[in-house]
XYZ file of C-alpha atoms in Angstrom:
665
model
C 14.173 -28.864 23.613
C 10.499 -29.628 23.052
C 8.992 -32.215 20.733
C 7.570 -31.071 17.395
C 4.056 -31.848 18.675
C 4.543 -29.549 21.652
C 5.922 -26.811 19.400
C 2.941 -27.096 17.029
C 0.601 -26.800 20.013
C 2.147 -23.596 21.274
C 3.107 -21.677 18.117
C 1.199 -19.575 15.583
C 0.416 -21.337 12.314
C 3.356 -20.459 9.998
C 0.876 -20.251 7.126
C -1.051 -17.550 8.969
C -3.322 -15.694 6.458
C -2.161 -12.320 7.810
C 1.218 -12.817 6.129
C 0.235 -14.776 3.026
C -0.037 -11.883 0.580
C 2.138 -8.876 -0.180
C 1.075 -5.799 -2.082
C 3.734 -3.082 -2.175
C 7.356 -4.266 -2.171
C 8.499 -1.108 -0.368
C 5.770 -1.332 2.265
C 6.024 -5.067 2.982
C 9.579 -6.387 2.984
C 10.102 -10.046 2.133
C 11.716 -12.565 4.454
C 14.614 -13.994 2.390
C 14.460 -17.330 4.235
C 11.027 -17.957 2.678
C 12.245 -17.574 -0.924
C 12.545 -20.628 -3.160
C 15.072 -19.680 -5.829
C 13.910 -22.228 -8.410
C 10.365 -20.803 -8.571
C 9.975 -18.634 -11.705
C 13.771 -18.526 -12.060
C 13.530 -18.474 -15.866
C 11.345 -15.346 -15.710
C 13.806 -13.638 -13.372
C 16.716 -14.437 -15.707
C 14.843 -13.108 -18.736
C 13.938 -9.874 -16.924
C 17.570 -9.459 -15.886
C 18.548 -9.690 -19.557
C 16.042 -6.961 -20.470
C 17.326 -4.786 -17.615
C 20.892 -5.122 -18.888
C 19.750 -4.109 -22.383
C 18.206 -0.922 -20.976
C 21.404 -0.169 -19.055
C 23.559 -0.628 -22.159
C 21.409 1.057 -24.797
C 19.532 3.651 -22.703
C 16.338 2.902 -24.611
C 13.131 2.296 -22.640
C 11.665 -1.193 -22.693
C 8.295 -2.492 -21.608
C 7.225 -5.991 -20.604
C 3.946 -7.440 -19.389
C 3.947 -9.943 -16.540
C 0.797 -12.090 -16.412
C -0.293 -14.883 -14.128
C -3.355 -16.220 -12.381
C -4.406 -14.836 -9.028
C -2.165 -16.516 -6.459
C 0.678 -17.221 -8.899
C 3.021 -14.810 -7.092
C 3.258 -11.768 -9.396
C 3.591 -9.167 -6.633
C 5.972 -11.415 -4.731
C 8.076 -11.838 -7.859
C 8.383 -8.056 -8.218
C 9.742 -7.958 -4.672
C 12.272 -10.685 -5.466
C 13.427 -8.802 -8.580
C 13.897 -5.628 -6.537
C 15.887 -7.517 -3.911
C 18.073 -9.360 -6.460
C 18.871 -6.374 -8.655
C 18.931 -3.470 -6.192
C 22.583 -2.780 -7.136
C 21.777 -2.711 -10.864
C 18.721 -0.432 -10.918
C 16.454 1.856 -8.926
C 12.990 0.461 -8.237
C 9.651 2.260 -8.237
C 6.350 0.680 -7.162
C 3.276 2.388 -8.598
C -0.113 1.791 -6.991
C -3.373 2.103 -8.945
C -3.941 5.706 -9.988
C -7.142 7.305 -8.639
C -8.072 9.297 -11.751
C -6.865 8.868 -15.340
C -6.831 12.660 -15.741
C -4.181 12.642 -13.007
C -2.090 9.632 -14.118
C 1.184 11.440 -14.927
C 1.138 13.343 -11.643
C 0.400 10.082 -9.820
C 3.311 8.301 -11.521
C 5.699 11.168 -10.779
C 4.612 11.298 -7.139
C 5.021 7.554 -6.640
C 8.346 7.594 -8.492
C 9.799 10.230 -6.168
C 8.323 8.490 -3.107
C 9.960 5.197 -4.121
C 13.257 6.881 -4.951
C 13.259 8.285 -1.416
C 13.410 4.718 -0.041
C 16.753 3.319 1.085
C 17.750 0.016 -0.568
C 18.868 -2.905 1.567
C 22.516 -2.621 2.511
C 22.718 1.104 1.689
C 22.711 4.223 3.841
C 21.540 6.697 1.180
C 18.135 6.791 -0.475
C 17.775 5.671 -4.078
C 17.374 9.337 -5.025
C 20.711 10.345 -3.503
C 22.437 7.255 -4.926
C 21.032 8.197 -8.313
C 22.223 11.802 -8.051
C 25.664 10.868 -6.718
C 26.034 8.318 -9.509
C 25.117 10.992 -12.043
C 27.638 13.482 -10.688
C 30.414 10.902 -10.289
C 30.334 10.301 -14.040
C 30.631 13.975 -14.894
C 33.854 16.006 -15.033
C 35.796 16.747 -11.880
C 35.268 20.485 -12.188
C 31.563 19.951 -11.654
C 32.236 17.912 -8.527
C 34.117 20.852 -7.060
C 31.015 22.975 -7.489
C 28.677 20.629 -5.581
C 28.839 22.659 -2.418
C 29.507 25.868 -4.313
C 27.356 28.436 -6.041
C 23.922 27.249 -7.181
C 24.026 29.206 -10.437
C 27.403 27.673 -11.360
C 26.037 24.200 -10.617
C 22.993 24.826 -12.829
C 25.123 26.297 -15.608
C 27.419 23.236 -15.567
C 24.511 20.794 -15.847
C 22.863 22.878 -18.552
C 26.129 22.663 -20.468
C 26.172 18.872 -20.200
C 22.448 18.536 -21.038
C 22.189 21.288 -23.621
C 18.816 20.109 -24.973
C 15.884 17.896 -24.053
C 15.566 18.972 -20.410
C 12.261 20.596 -19.479
C 12.432 23.717 -17.283
C 16.179 23.212 -16.674
C 16.653 26.120 -14.266
C 14.044 24.855 -11.801
C 14.901 21.182 -12.307
C 18.652 21.561 -11.828
C 18.074 23.944 -8.938
C 16.104 21.156 -7.247
C 18.958 18.694 -7.852
C 21.421 21.180 -6.381
C 19.397 21.482 -3.168
C 19.107 17.681 -2.867
C 22.789 17.656 -1.940
C 22.030 19.652 1.221
C 20.345 17.502 3.938
C 18.438 20.554 5.192
C 16.664 20.917 1.852
C 15.897 17.295 0.920
C 12.372 17.186 2.350
C 11.125 20.337 0.643
C 12.858 19.479 -2.661
C 11.145 16.093 -2.730
C 7.814 17.772 -2.074
C 8.407 19.937 -5.141
C 9.589 16.998 -7.289
C 6.546 14.897 -6.383
C 4.204 17.714 -7.390
C 3.140 19.244 -4.072
C 1.844 22.774 -4.628
C 4.312 24.630 -2.398
C 3.606 28.085 -1.058
C 5.421 31.109 -2.446
C 7.953 31.292 0.407
C 9.116 27.703 -0.103
C 9.438 28.219 -3.850
C 11.584 31.320 -3.264
C 13.632 29.363 -0.750
C 14.515 26.852 -3.491
C 14.954 29.461 -6.209
C 12.150 27.816 -8.199
C 9.424 29.721 -10.058
C 6.431 27.404 -9.832
C 5.080 24.005 -8.797
C 4.611 20.923 -10.969
C 0.843 21.277 -11.119
C -0.272 19.820 -14.473
C -0.170 16.571 -16.415
C 2.087 18.154 -19.007
C 4.692 19.353 -16.508
C 4.623 16.015 -14.621
C 5.163 14.129 -17.887
C 8.141 16.325 -18.776
C 9.740 15.982 -15.330
C 9.464 12.188 -15.702
C 11.211 12.570 -19.070
C 13.955 14.577 -17.341
C 14.476 11.742 -14.852
C 14.636 9.208 -17.669
C 17.135 11.229 -19.681
C 19.689 11.964 -17.001
C 19.399 8.514 -15.375
C 21.236 7.258 -18.474
C 24.371 8.486 -16.686
C 23.769 6.205 -13.696
C 21.383 3.200 -13.548
C 18.020 2.263 -15.050
C 14.820 3.091 -13.190
C 12.365 0.179 -13.068
C 8.711 1.315 -12.978
C 6.529 -1.510 -11.615
C 2.772 -1.146 -12.207
C 0.815 -3.613 -10.085
C -2.717 -4.213 -8.726
C -4.304 -2.882 -11.905
C -7.740 -4.260 -11.006
C -8.398 -1.111 -8.969
C -7.637 1.511 -11.614
C -10.437 3.785 -12.925
C -13.074 2.222 -15.172
C -14.617 3.381 -18.419
C -18.350 3.960 -18.879
C -18.760 0.383 -20.142
C -17.234 -0.970 -16.920
C -13.903 -2.058 -18.403
C -10.589 -0.961 -16.911
C -8.981 2.164 -18.338
C -5.753 0.409 -19.334
C -5.496 2.696 -22.359
C -4.432 5.523 -20.018
C -1.439 3.460 -18.888
C -0.542 2.474 -22.425
C -0.691 6.123 -23.479
C 1.930 6.799 -20.810
C 3.985 3.842 -21.962
C 3.932 4.968 -25.590
C 4.995 8.469 -24.573
C 7.961 7.142 -22.598
C 8.994 4.886 -25.483
C 9.118 7.783 -27.955
C 11.977 9.541 -26.131
C 15.678 8.691 -26.369
C 17.772 8.379 -24.343
C 15.593 7.211 -21.462
C 16.651 4.684 -18.866
C 13.292 3.182 -17.908
C 12.258 -0.460 -17.702
C 8.469 -0.617 -17.404
C 6.940 -3.765 -15.894
C 3.152 -4.071 -16.116
C 1.961 -6.831 -13.769
C -1.616 -7.977 -14.364
C -3.884 -10.978 -13.742
C -4.162 -13.120 -16.878
C -7.965 -13.013 -16.986
C -7.962 -9.223 -16.453
C -5.579 -8.804 -19.376
C -7.683 -11.028 -21.654
C -10.879 -9.176 -20.766
C -9.494 -5.676 -21.310
C -6.569 -5.855 -23.746
C -8.740 -5.709 -26.878
C -9.758 -2.158 -25.960
C -6.148 -0.937 -26.140
C -5.053 0.684 -29.379
C -2.934 -1.774 -31.449
C -0.191 0.835 -31.943
C 0.121 1.187 -28.168
C 0.183 -2.566 -27.577
C 3.015 -2.745 -30.114
C 5.092 -0.655 -27.683
C 5.409 -3.728 -25.434
C 8.866 -4.202 -26.905
C 10.357 -6.591 -24.322
C 7.623 -9.200 -24.617
C 5.090 -11.021 -22.461
C 6.108 -13.125 -19.470
C 3.624 -15.590 -17.993
C 3.942 -17.166 -14.531
C 3.124 -20.862 -14.801
C 2.064 -23.156 -11.942
C 4.889 -24.576 -9.850
C 5.833 -28.245 -9.484
C 5.091 -30.228 -6.344
C 8.842 -30.407 -5.671
C 8.903 -26.594 -5.630
C 5.773 -26.663 -3.497
C 7.560 -28.874 -0.980
C 10.379 -26.321 -0.835
C 7.815 -23.577 -0.118
C 6.328 -25.599 2.730
C 9.755 -26.499 4.112
C 10.820 -22.845 4.108
C 7.776 -21.895 6.197
C 8.167 -24.821 8.592
C 11.947 -24.741 9.044
C 11.791 -22.248 11.914
C 9.518 -24.546 13.926
C 11.493 -27.669 13.034
C 14.729 -26.064 14.254
C 13.205 -25.784 17.746
C 12.275 -29.469 17.950
C 14.135 -32.417 19.444
C 14.121 -34.884 17.836
C 13.935 -33.279 14.393
C 10.968 -34.382 12.241
C 11.947 -36.936 9.614
C 10.232 -34.940 6.861
C 11.072 -31.244 6.255
C 7.384 -30.615 5.533
C 5.919 -32.367 8.604
C 3.006 -32.302 9.555
C 2.368 -32.503 5.804
C 3.667 -35.234 3.517
C 4.413 -35.839 -0.149
C 1.424 -38.186 -0.189
C -0.919 -35.382 0.892
C 0.469 -33.135 -1.859
C 0.083 -35.820 -4.521
C -3.469 -36.555 -3.396
C -4.484 -32.898 -3.361
C -2.753 -31.978 -6.646
C -2.874 -35.103 -8.848
C -1.735 -33.161 -11.949
C 1.597 -32.523 -10.274
C 1.409 -28.718 -10.485
C -0.442 -25.900 -8.756
C -0.166 -22.246 -7.727
C 1.992 -21.112 -4.796
C -1.067 -19.801 -2.948
C -2.762 -23.215 -3.156
C 0.309 -24.877 -1.654
C 0.412 -22.396 1.221
C -3.318 -22.733 1.836
C -2.973 -26.516 2.001
C -0.170 -26.002 4.519
C -2.457 -23.858 6.680
C -5.279 -26.411 6.648
C -3.104 -29.438 7.334
C -1.217 -27.674 10.119
C -4.502 -26.720 11.815
C -5.927 -30.220 11.292
C -2.903 -31.826 12.927
C -2.937 -29.293 15.778
C -6.597 -30.048 16.512
C -5.926 -33.801 16.574
C -3.315 -33.280 19.270
C -6.110 -32.223 21.647
C -8.801 -34.407 20.080
C -10.629 -31.356 18.726
C -13.563 -32.240 16.415
C -13.206 -31.881 12.654
C -15.928 -29.215 12.461
C -13.498 -26.813 14.083
C -11.942 -26.605 10.615
C -15.058 -25.051 9.101
C -15.036 -21.342 8.313
C -17.606 -19.616 10.505
C -18.651 -15.946 10.302
C -17.000 -15.457 13.706
C -13.666 -16.912 12.560
C -13.859 -14.930 9.335
C -14.423 -11.729 11.289
C -11.596 -12.535 13.723
C -9.149 -13.186 10.867
C -10.162 -9.979 9.084
C -9.524 -8.001 12.275
C -6.032 -9.505 12.560
C -5.313 -8.651 8.924
C -6.648 -5.130 9.514
C -4.397 -4.583 12.543
C -1.369 -5.834 10.601
C -2.025 -3.557 7.608
C -2.906 -0.602 9.847
C 0.474 -0.774 11.581
C 2.300 -1.022 8.255
C 0.328 2.010 7.078
C 1.385 3.937 10.196
C 5.031 3.296 9.338
C 4.528 4.326 5.708
C 2.567 7.581 6.157
C 3.965 10.241 8.484
C 1.785 13.174 7.401
C -1.494 13.744 5.596
C 0.213 15.364 2.604
C 2.073 12.105 1.944
C -1.042 11.377 -0.129
C -2.300 13.608 -2.918
C -5.841 14.995 -2.823
C -7.099 12.675 -5.632
C -5.757 9.680 -3.679
C -7.447 10.832 -0.464
C -10.738 11.368 -2.295
C -10.523 7.920 -3.927
C -9.873 6.299 -0.539
C -12.744 8.235 1.031
C -14.998 7.123 -1.817
C -14.149 3.453 -1.119
C -14.846 3.842 2.603
C -18.159 5.642 2.005
C -19.224 2.746 -0.218
C -18.272 0.324 2.572
C -20.447 2.107 5.151
C -23.441 1.965 2.773
C -23.590 5.561 1.577
C -25.474 5.940 -1.688
C -24.543 7.442 -5.077
C -20.917 8.137 -4.107
C -19.574 10.092 -7.083
C -16.305 11.934 -7.568
C -15.754 15.300 -9.240
C -18.380 17.486 -7.641
C -16.181 20.462 -8.486
C -15.460 21.307 -12.096
C -12.144 22.273 -13.627
C -8.612 21.747 -12.378
C -9.573 20.645 -8.860
C -12.424 18.300 -9.803
C -10.531 15.219 -8.556
C -10.311 16.852 -5.107
C -14.044 16.395 -4.511
C -16.953 13.959 -4.296
C -20.623 13.809 -3.350
C -22.836 11.193 -1.724
C -26.162 10.530 -0.062
C -26.600 8.945 3.325
C -28.877 5.941 3.720
C -32.579 6.812 3.579
C -31.791 10.451 2.898
C -32.132 12.271 -0.429
C -29.899 15.157 0.616
C -26.709 15.421 -1.435
C -23.573 16.031 0.610
C -20.442 17.404 -1.045
C -16.857 16.956 0.178
C -13.742 18.855 -0.915
C -10.362 17.731 0.368
C -7.380 19.974 -0.347
C -4.144 20.370 1.590
C -2.243 22.555 -0.901
C -0.427 25.246 1.129
C -0.291 27.575 -1.872
C -2.886 30.329 -1.330
C -3.415 30.837 -5.065
C -4.471 27.198 -5.347
C -6.667 27.556 -2.276
C -8.310 30.617 -3.824
C -9.097 28.672 -7.009
C -10.512 25.806 -4.951
C -12.703 28.179 -2.944
C -13.916 29.809 -6.180
C -14.911 26.368 -7.474
C -16.741 25.732 -4.184
C -18.619 29.010 -4.607
C -19.870 27.825 -8.007
C -21.125 24.598 -6.411
C -22.998 26.620 -3.792
C -24.416 29.037 -6.345
C -25.658 26.203 -8.548
C -27.060 24.350 -5.506
C -25.341 21.110 -6.563
C -25.501 19.860 -2.969
C -27.395 20.664 0.215
C -24.373 20.439 2.535
C -20.739 21.096 1.678
C -17.794 19.920 3.788
C -14.246 21.222 3.434
C -11.724 18.677 4.724
C -8.446 20.476 5.371
C -5.869 20.570 8.157
C -3.666 23.135 6.377
C -4.071 26.856 7.000
C -6.895 28.799 5.336
C -5.133 32.166 5.156
C -5.997 35.370 6.984
C -8.664 38.026 6.593
C -6.588 39.868 3.987
C -6.627 36.912 1.575
C -9.407 36.774 -0.991
C -9.367 32.973 -0.610
C -10.081 33.338 3.106
C -12.976 35.717 2.430
C -14.663 33.157 0.165
C -13.861 30.426 2.695
C -15.542 32.346 5.532
C -18.535 33.153 3.372
C -19.142 29.482 2.517
C -18.039 27.594 5.622
C -18.532 30.068 8.462
C -21.828 31.669 7.522
C -23.957 28.651 6.590
C -25.168 26.102 9.119
C -25.027 23.098 6.778
C -21.548 23.772 5.447
C -18.633 22.790 7.677
C -14.856 22.823 7.811
C -13.505 19.496 9.126
C -9.897 19.260 10.249
C -8.851 15.608 9.784
C -6.221 13.874 11.903
C -3.540 11.497 10.695
C -5.285 8.518 12.302
C -8.255 9.031 9.968
C -5.904 8.808 6.990
C -4.546 5.538 8.405
C -8.088 4.153 8.387
C -8.659 5.204 4.776
C -5.292 3.941 3.532
C -5.589 0.622 5.371
C -8.998 -0.054 3.890
C -7.687 0.981 0.455
C -4.942 -1.674 0.674
C -7.592 -4.304 1.458
C -9.713 -3.119 -1.491
C -6.687 -3.480 -3.780
C -6.129 -7.006 -2.482
C -9.796 -7.963 -2.814
C -10.059 -6.736 -6.412
C -6.863 -8.634 -7.277
C -8.332 -11.805 -5.687
C -5.410 -11.770 -3.247
C -7.432 -11.331 -0.042
C -8.078 -14.792 1.384
C -9.519 -15.746 4.755
C -9.221 -19.366 5.838
C -8.827 -20.407 2.200
C -11.768 -18.401 0.894
C -11.142 -15.608 -1.626
C -12.937 -12.506 -0.340
C -14.631 -10.340 -2.959
C -15.013 -6.577 -2.624
C -18.696 -6.971 -1.752
C -17.862 -9.502 0.963
C -15.102 -7.244 2.283
C -17.568 -4.363 2.563
C -19.993 -6.583 4.476
C -17.333 -7.849 6.895
C -16.008 -4.320 7.476
C -19.529 -3.095 8.261
C -20.128 -5.977 10.641
C -16.795 -5.419 12.390
C -17.555 -1.701 12.979
C -13.810 -1.070 12.635
C -14.483 2.167 10.762
C -16.601 3.541 13.606
C -13.388 4.679 15.302
C -12.437 6.881 12.334
C -12.988 10.478 13.499
C -13.333 11.817 9.937
C -16.245 9.469 9.279
C -17.751 10.526 12.612
C -17.461 14.184 11.576
C -19.164 13.333 8.276
C -21.910 11.616 10.319
C -21.683 8.402 8.313
C -20.753 6.204 11.320
C -21.842 6.247 14.945
C -19.805 8.517 17.178
C -17.184 7.021 19.474
C -17.819 6.500 23.171
C -17.298 9.161 25.777
C -13.843 10.561 26.473
C -13.611 8.580 29.712
C -14.324 5.315 27.889
C -12.090 6.381 25.029
C -9.031 6.284 27.301
C -9.384 2.507 27.489
C -9.454 2.146 23.705
C -5.863 0.908 23.406
C -6.366 -1.832 26.003
C -9.617 -2.860 24.350
C -7.709 -3.125 21.086
C -5.222 -5.466 22.771
C -8.053 -7.569 24.191
C -9.637 -7.761 20.773
C -6.309 -8.824 19.272
C -5.857 -11.625 21.841
C -9.337 -13.030 21.260
C -8.984 -12.887 17.468
C -5.517 -14.461 17.596
C -6.548 -17.396 19.780
C -9.782 -17.896 17.819
C -7.884 -18.242 14.528
C -5.189 -20.493 16.087
C -7.624 -22.654 18.169
C -5.140 -22.648 21.064
C -1.683 -21.250 21.858
C 0.924 -21.210 24.580
C 0.567 -18.292 26.981
C 4.173 -17.124 26.464
C 3.713 -16.980 22.692
C 0.529 -14.947 23.132
C 2.485 -12.471 25.266
C 5.316 -12.275 22.714
C 2.830 -11.602 19.897
C 1.230 -8.800 21.933
C 4.614 -7.237 22.686
C 5.505 -7.418 19.006
C 2.295 -5.685 17.912
C 1.906 -3.210 20.814
C 5.401 -1.970 21.636
C 4.429 0.356 24.519
C 2.369 -2.093 26.575
C 3.604 -3.339 29.959
C 3.855 -7.039 30.870
C 1.624 -6.558 33.927
C -1.193 -5.187 31.753
C -0.921 -8.180 29.427
C -1.332 -10.549 32.388
C -4.384 -8.571 33.527
C -5.900 -8.696 30.031
C -5.497 -12.485 29.836
C -7.072 -12.867 33.293
C -9.967 -10.577 32.305
C -10.641 -12.589 29.151
C -10.595 -15.820 31.184
C -13.073 -14.251 33.633
C -15.287 -13.190 30.710
C -15.127 -16.806 29.463
C -13.737 -15.791 26.082
C -10.578 -17.865 26.516
C -9.683 -20.803 28.750
C -6.513 -22.271 30.273
C -6.613 -25.965 29.300
C -3.340 -27.026 30.972
C -3.567 -25.343 34.407
C -0.969 -27.674 35.986
C 1.779 -26.542 33.614
C 4.148 -23.687 34.408
C 2.438 -20.323 33.888
C 4.262 -19.345 30.676
C 3.852 -22.873 29.239
C 0.100 -23.115 29.792
C -2.045 -23.660 26.695
C -4.916 -21.228 26.184
C -7.871 -21.998 23.916
C -10.761 -19.977 22.502
C -14.271 -20.408 23.919
C -16.941 -20.011 21.197
C -20.047 -18.002 22.070
C -23.243 -19.804 21.128
């Protein structure tokens, strides 16, 4: 076994900024070995008590979880989900894109979360919920599960004789959930997708959930019948990126309107957790109606700083993997840090978890540099290092986004428009404003101006397969054209546009096939990955959770770094909108994947100062699963030839050689 010094030389910093923040507890699973049970244990116990009250009384309860940026609010939500996944079903709700769409957003995210499979289970939360519901009903109903749909619906209507909205359609959807061949389409209906007429007939359902009122009532249905199984925990997080009012304050009132509505119904099996930065709550809470704030009936829970003893446990958890490889074992479980360093840095004896982890990163790098007599100025944050770290974070989030989103319609039109709005702001478009259309489909549209150009460009993004909806969208587009609200109009849509017999198609052809400045753009899934990845970084930046080398990155700084990196230039949708430079030729494009690997290697070594060759190869294989070993060797040799990296221990065995970054001056 190697010495701890040798291991530190060759390994990635365990306090790597790529992994130091989590956003969505379904998207980014926690490593249980990094948990420190004593941290915020009192809060966890109190929340467990509230959860048990909901389960016993079937009355909704609401609590507010506050804490400073870096105190671990999002991480705590993940711990609660992991600890209590046998006691409740968990829903993570991202910031809603439009307050006029909040109920539909909540319903969509609720169904999406319920489709996730809890740890240790084989069924999704949704199926566990339904099976738990049916198991508590009479045996005669169980016999009808695979039987006649009408009998199934009649049985459930007999059990829930009042309070259920649109019971025929709702119970028909539940019936079809029990057939694996129907699950996908049923979930699309439950989450509010506007299905076409054939799919609706297939399910025996009359219409889609296409309004705030119907979405609210379907949520009420879920709350009512979940009383027969387990509570549903609705976790609202990252509230710094919700819509703002005209005075610039956050529209928290929209959320508290929802909360008050849920709390007026009984029985309902919801526990609502609103997680928010303390300063954000103080700045915006006075604008919430007192009667709605009074609905916070489970109290306020505040995350306090942790003790240095708890901080030591955090450091030890991160370092234990490296220590286990060493012989002899380090005398201190937090080596290369020490209790003296902690006491010197935090003389008050308490601090936030993020500050502890950031100190770990700095001290680890400082010790690593000393092992090769690197100068102290290598610790300074340079624009190049900042850019390299951001690219590593981007690649990490992009891959997680790829795993999360398997089709464009996984995101609703208002979400896609909000993400596009954020990206257009990042690439310096001017006057980016949503709701170019008026009426029901307003949140499906935006307008903007390109730099140094007064021409207004409009964008409509709709993927609804229902031709009636498409007709209404095209009619709204016609009004925009007639009123000359923009000089160019783009329809972004990969779904079908109907045939010549459809009135919707006739309007479509008139607007987008007969005018030179109006275009139909068919987006690919990769473009959505770009938008969603950037959106996750925006959420983190606005929550003060995006840190690079210890520096908190603001939204403005993120936009500047993204522009400098030119990462978004590879997004084909932005190319089609002519807001970024077009990609290289097709011949050069074929090398894009290998260039991405080269970029990853340079960024990785730059942020780590130096690494062992074998560990570089393992990191590449982990991030790029289809790459061959021979190509990795060629990439490393190319980068050495380009003098971007250097082998500093050439006499060592090939896989044990240390490779360092060569700065460009």
